[in-house]
Short mmCIF file of C-alpha atoms in Angstrom, two decimals:
data_model
loop_
_atom_site.label_atom_id
_atom_site.label_comp_id
_atom_site.label_asym_id
_atom_site.label_seq_id
_atom_site.Cartn_x
_atom_site.Cartn_y
_atom_site.Cartn_z
CA UNK A 1 3.68 70.18 169.02
CA UNK A 2 6.19 71.11 171.46
CA UNK A 3 9.95 70.56 170.57
CA UNK A 4 10.50 68.48 173.78
CA UNK A 5 7.65 65.96 172.12
CA UNK A 6 9.91 65.85 168.94
CA UNK A 7 12.94 65.48 170.88
CA UNK A 8 11.63 62.45 172.73
CA UNK A 9 10.17 60.85 169.63
CA UNK A 10 13.81 61.21 167.94
CA UNK A 11 15.59 59.46 170.89
CA UNK A 12 12.73 56.84 171.05
CA UNK A 13 13.24 56.20 167.32
CA UNK A 14 17.21 56.17 167.65
CA UNK A 15 16.65 53.40 170.86
CA UNK A 16 14.57 51.47 168.65
CA UNK A 17 17.05 51.52 165.93
CA UNK A 18 19.99 50.67 168.14
CA UNK A 19 18.07 47.77 169.54
CA UNK A 20 17.38 46.12 165.96
CA UNK A 21 21.32 46.85 165.05
CA UNK A 22 21.77 45.00 168.24
CA UNK A 23 19.53 41.95 167.45
CA UNK A 24 20.63 41.78 163.97
CA UNK A 25 24.14 41.41 165.63
CA UNK A 26 23.37 38.79 167.85
CA UNK A 27 21.49 36.81 164.75
CA UNK A 28 24.67 37.15 162.82
CA UNK A 29 26.89 35.91 165.80
CA UNK A 30 24.41 33.01 166.38
CA UNK A 31 24.55 32.16 162.63
CA UNK A 32 28.38 32.27 162.51
CA UNK A 33 28.49 29.96 165.36
CA UNK A 34 26.40 27.54 164.06
CA UNK A 35 28.23 27.52 161.02
CA UNK A 36 31.64 27.03 162.79
CA UNK A 37 29.95 24.18 164.47
CA UNK A 38 28.79 22.50 161.51
CA UNK A 39 31.96 22.79 160.19
CA UNK A 40 33.71 21.29 163.10
CA UNK A 41 31.02 18.50 163.07
CA UNK A 42 31.98 17.58 159.45
CA UNK A 43 35.81 17.94 160.17
CA UNK A 44 35.41 15.35 163.01
CA UNK A 45 32.89 12.92 160.68
CA UNK A 46 35.78 13.17 158.06
CA UNK A 47 38.31 12.28 160.52
CA UNK A 48 36.12 9.54 162.36
CA UNK A 49 35.68 7.88 158.79
CA UNK A 50 39.41 8.04 158.17
CA UNK A 51 40.44 6.73 161.87
CA UNK A 52 41.78 2.92 162.32
CA UNK A 53 39.28 0.40 163.90
CA UNK A 54 40.90 -0.41 167.18
CA UNK A 55 39.59 -2.62 169.99
CA UNK A 56 40.82 -3.06 173.45
CA UNK A 57 39.37 -5.75 175.73
CA UNK A 58 40.29 -7.24 179.10
CA UNK A 59 40.20 -10.93 179.64
CA UNK A 60 38.73 -12.13 183.09
CA UNK A 61 41.74 -11.74 185.63
CA UNK A 62 43.68 -14.65 186.98
CA UNK A 63 41.78 -16.36 189.72
CA UNK A 64 42.45 -17.57 192.44
CA UNK A 65 45.25 -14.31 192.99
CA UNK A 66 48.72 -15.66 192.17
CA UNK A 67 51.52 -15.16 195.21
CA UNK A 68 54.16 -12.63 194.18
CA UNK A 69 57.75 -13.83 193.54
CA UNK A 70 60.93 -12.19 193.44
CA UNK A 71 62.14 -14.24 191.02
CA UNK A 72 60.05 -13.33 188.08
CA UNK A 73 56.26 -13.17 186.82
CA UNK A 74 54.28 -15.30 189.65
CA UNK A 75 52.69 -18.54 188.27
CA UNK A 76 50.68 -20.16 191.24
CA UNK A 77 48.41 -19.17 193.46
CA UNK A 78 48.68 -19.10 197.33
CA UNK A 79 47.68 -22.56 198.51
CA UNK A 80 43.96 -22.91 199.18
CA UNK A 81 42.76 -22.15 202.74
CA UNK A 82 46.12 -19.90 203.42
CA UNK A 83 45.84 -17.65 206.51
CA UNK A 84 47.54 -14.63 206.82
CA UNK A 85 47.82 -13.33 210.45
CA UNK A 86 48.33 -9.75 210.93
CA UNK A 87 50.44 -8.07 212.06
CA UNK A 88 53.12 -11.00 211.29
CA UNK A 89 52.29 -11.59 207.65
CA UNK A 90 50.52 -8.44 206.53
CA UNK A 91 53.11 -7.52 204.06
CA UNK A 92 53.47 -10.68 202.02
CA UNK A 93 52.25 -9.84 198.38
CA UNK A 94 49.50 -10.76 196.10
CA UNK A 95 49.42 -10.40 192.68
CA UNK A 96 46.22 -8.62 190.47
CA UNK A 97 46.75 -9.27 186.86
CA UNK A 98 44.69 -9.71 183.65
CA UNK A 99 45.64 -9.84 180.15
CA UNK A 100 44.77 -7.17 177.78
CA UNK A 101 43.94 -7.60 173.81
CA UNK A 102 44.63 -4.84 171.25
CA UNK A 103 42.64 -5.97 168.20
CA UNK A 104 43.33 -3.86 164.92
CA UNK A 105 41.37 -4.41 161.72
CA UNK A 106 43.43 -1.85 159.72
CA UNK A 107 45.62 -2.57 156.60
CA UNK A 108 48.08 0.41 157.52
CA UNK A 109 50.56 1.19 160.19
CA UNK A 110 49.62 1.64 164.00
CA UNK A 111 51.87 3.04 166.86
CA UNK A 112 50.41 1.47 170.38
CA UNK A 113 51.93 2.86 173.50
CA UNK A 114 51.57 1.61 176.90
CA UNK A 115 51.93 3.39 180.14
CA UNK A 116 51.09 2.78 183.95
CA UNK A 117 50.81 -0.94 185.15
CA UNK A 118 51.15 -2.75 181.75
CA UNK A 119 53.91 -5.08 181.47
CA UNK A 120 55.40 -7.48 179.11
CA UNK A 121 56.61 -10.88 179.73
CA UNK A 122 60.31 -11.12 179.08
CA UNK A 123 61.75 -14.48 180.00
CA UNK A 124 59.51 -14.78 182.70
CA UNK A 125 59.97 -11.36 184.21
CA UNK A 126 57.57 -8.10 184.05
CA UNK A 127 58.94 -5.50 182.53
CA UNK A 128 57.39 -2.05 181.51
CA UNK A 129 55.28 -2.91 178.20
CA UNK A 130 57.18 -1.17 175.18
CA UNK A 131 55.58 0.61 172.33
CA UNK A 132 55.02 -1.44 169.28
CA UNK A 133 54.54 -0.62 165.69
CA UNK A 134 51.63 -3.12 164.14
CA UNK A 135 51.24 -3.42 160.47
CA UNK A 136 49.17 -5.54 158.10
CA UNK A 137 45.29 -6.29 158.06
CA UNK A 138 43.73 -7.82 161.17
CA UNK A 139 46.12 -8.83 164.22
CA UNK A 140 46.24 -8.41 167.97
CA UNK A 141 48.85 -7.62 170.58
CA UNK A 142 48.77 -8.73 174.27
CA UNK A 143 50.17 -7.31 177.36
CA UNK A 144 49.53 -7.73 181.02
CA UNK A 145 47.83 -5.47 183.30
CA UNK A 146 49.73 -6.14 186.54
CA UNK A 147 50.77 -4.96 190.06
CA UNK A 148 51.44 -6.49 193.28
CA UNK A 149 50.11 -5.65 196.65
CA UNK A 150 50.66 -6.46 200.18
CA UNK A 151 47.96 -8.23 202.11
CA UNK A 152 47.56 -5.28 204.31
CA UNK A 153 46.87 -3.07 201.40
CA UNK A 154 44.11 -5.26 199.69
CA UNK A 155 42.58 -5.62 203.56
CA UNK A 156 42.38 -1.81 203.23
CA UNK A 157 40.31 -2.39 199.94
CA UNK A 158 38.02 -4.61 201.85
CA UNK A 159 37.21 -2.23 204.47
CA UNK A 160 36.75 0.82 202.04
CA UNK A 161 34.27 -1.58 200.04
CA UNK A 162 32.31 -2.45 203.52
CA UNK A 163 32.34 1.59 204.32
CA UNK A 164 31.00 1.91 200.57
CA UNK A 165 34.02 4.34 200.01
CA UNK A 166 36.32 4.32 196.88
CA UNK A 167 38.82 1.28 197.23
CA UNK A 168 42.49 2.95 197.73
CA UNK A 169 44.52 0.52 195.62
CA UNK A 170 44.09 -0.28 191.97
CA UNK A 171 46.04 -1.25 189.10
CA UNK A 172 46.07 1.28 186.01
CA UNK A 173 47.08 1.40 182.84
CA UNK A 174 46.84 3.72 179.83
CA UNK A 175 46.82 2.41 175.88
CA UNK A 176 47.29 5.08 173.20
CA UNK A 177 47.04 4.57 169.57
CA UNK A 178 47.35 6.54 166.66
CA UNK A 179 48.30 5.93 162.69
CA UNK A 180 50.89 8.52 162.52
CA UNK A 181 48.91 11.35 160.30
CA UNK A 182 49.52 14.42 161.34
CA UNK A 183 45.76 15.47 160.54
CA UNK A 184 44.35 12.18 162.17
CA UNK A 185 42.94 10.95 165.63
CA UNK A 186 44.43 9.66 168.76
CA UNK A 187 42.50 7.02 170.65
CA UNK A 188 43.41 6.61 174.27
CA UNK A 189 41.78 3.81 176.74
CA UNK A 190 42.17 3.80 180.42
CA UNK A 191 42.33 0.73 182.17
CA UNK A 192 41.69 -0.11 185.66
CA UNK A 193 41.40 -3.38 188.03
CA UNK A 194 40.63 -3.22 191.64
CA UNK A 195 38.93 -5.11 194.29
CA UNK A 196 38.86 -6.78 197.62
CA UNK A 197 39.88 -10.33 196.96
CA UNK A 198 40.75 -11.06 200.42
CA UNK A 199 38.49 -11.00 203.69
CA UNK A 200 38.63 -11.70 207.26
CA UNK A 201 38.75 -15.04 208.82
CA UNK A 202 35.25 -15.97 209.99
CA UNK A 203 36.48 -17.29 213.36
CA UNK A 204 39.80 -16.01 213.73
CA UNK A 205 40.66 -12.55 215.20
CA UNK A 206 43.18 -10.58 213.09
CA UNK A 207 43.32 -13.47 210.25
CA UNK A 208 42.92 -12.77 206.64
CA UNK A 209 42.11 -15.37 203.54
CA UNK A 210 41.49 -15.36 199.93
CA UNK A 211 37.82 -15.17 199.36
CA UNK A 212 36.28 -18.44 198.96
CA UNK A 213 33.55 -19.56 195.88
CA UNK A 214 30.18 -19.13 196.94
CA UNK A 215 27.44 -21.54 195.73
CA UNK A 216 25.34 -18.80 194.29
CA UNK A 217 27.43 -16.08 193.60
CA UNK A 218 30.10 -17.76 192.15
CA UNK A 219 33.95 -17.80 192.29
CA UNK A 220 35.96 -14.99 194.20
CA UNK A 221 36.23 -13.41 190.87
CA UNK A 222 33.23 -11.31 191.61
CA UNK A 223 35.00 -9.35 194.11
CA UNK A 224 37.06 -7.77 191.44
CA UNK A 225 36.04 -4.64 189.78
CA UNK A 226 37.04 -3.94 185.84
CA UNK A 227 35.62 -3.18 182.51
CA UNK A 228 35.65 -5.86 179.60
CA UNK A 229 35.49 -3.20 177.10
CA UNK A 230 36.69 0.01 178.53
CA UNK A 231 35.41 3.41 176.93
CA UNK A 232 37.90 4.80 174.49
CA UNK A 233 38.91 8.84 174.54
CA UNK A 234 39.45 10.40 171.05
CA UNK A 235 41.27 13.37 170.26
CA UNK A 236 40.99 15.02 166.90
CA UNK A 237 44.12 17.02 165.52
CA UNK A 238 44.76 19.83 163.09
CA UNK A 239 48.26 19.01 163.11
CA UNK A 240 49.53 16.39 165.76
CA UNK A 241 53.04 17.72 165.10
CA UNK A 242 52.07 20.96 166.01
CA UNK A 243 50.06 20.18 169.16
CA UNK A 244 46.97 21.72 167.71
CA UNK A 245 43.85 19.93 168.63
CA UNK A 246 40.50 20.40 166.70
CA UNK A 247 37.97 21.86 169.39
CA UNK A 248 34.59 20.52 169.92
CA UNK A 249 31.92 21.93 168.23
CA UNK A 250 29.42 24.26 170.47
CA UNK A 251 26.01 24.92 169.57
CA UNK A 252 24.43 27.82 171.79
CA UNK A 253 20.71 28.85 172.18
#
């Protein structure tokens, strides 16, 4: 046979060998990736088993909505049938609020921090909610998710709802809980309360009223949007102090 034939055969054999080596490398890499993902899953499961049991729940918002007061936390709703004439009274203010309950079933210490529109009732006045340290088995802490809006802003929410657009004005807050362990977890809940509690007056142009009760649909509370049990987002730490997060496992085909 010619030298050309043997040279071609040698090239084919070399190419096949390279493909085998490449395929083995791919299999090895996939095996390593799977092992790493399993290890991460196992580490997360361990942290889950050690994490404190905490529940965050929103109560039903206050209804009818309250009239804002410069004296402190509002205590009274707007009078039944009150009418806001625009533009003369469009800057009067309405409060949207609900009580938020943080319940824990944990024997150790928990640090709870608050951000956004979460307030404490301090001598009848709303103050940004302060971080608290919870201790002992089974307990709870309550704060208010609270914000005041002009009637004009809530009218904008109504128009957005009618146009099926996202509502532009919302009460928002964040609750973060951890037990202080460096190699532990941090749980975060994002809270939202919004809605369109006012509507145009049926027979008066440029006039707005609080949404009335309905014979079949219930109270005006139906116009407010919120999650009673908001979803929890959990962060897993290799070291909280050093800001090193445990990455999520990734399984590849």
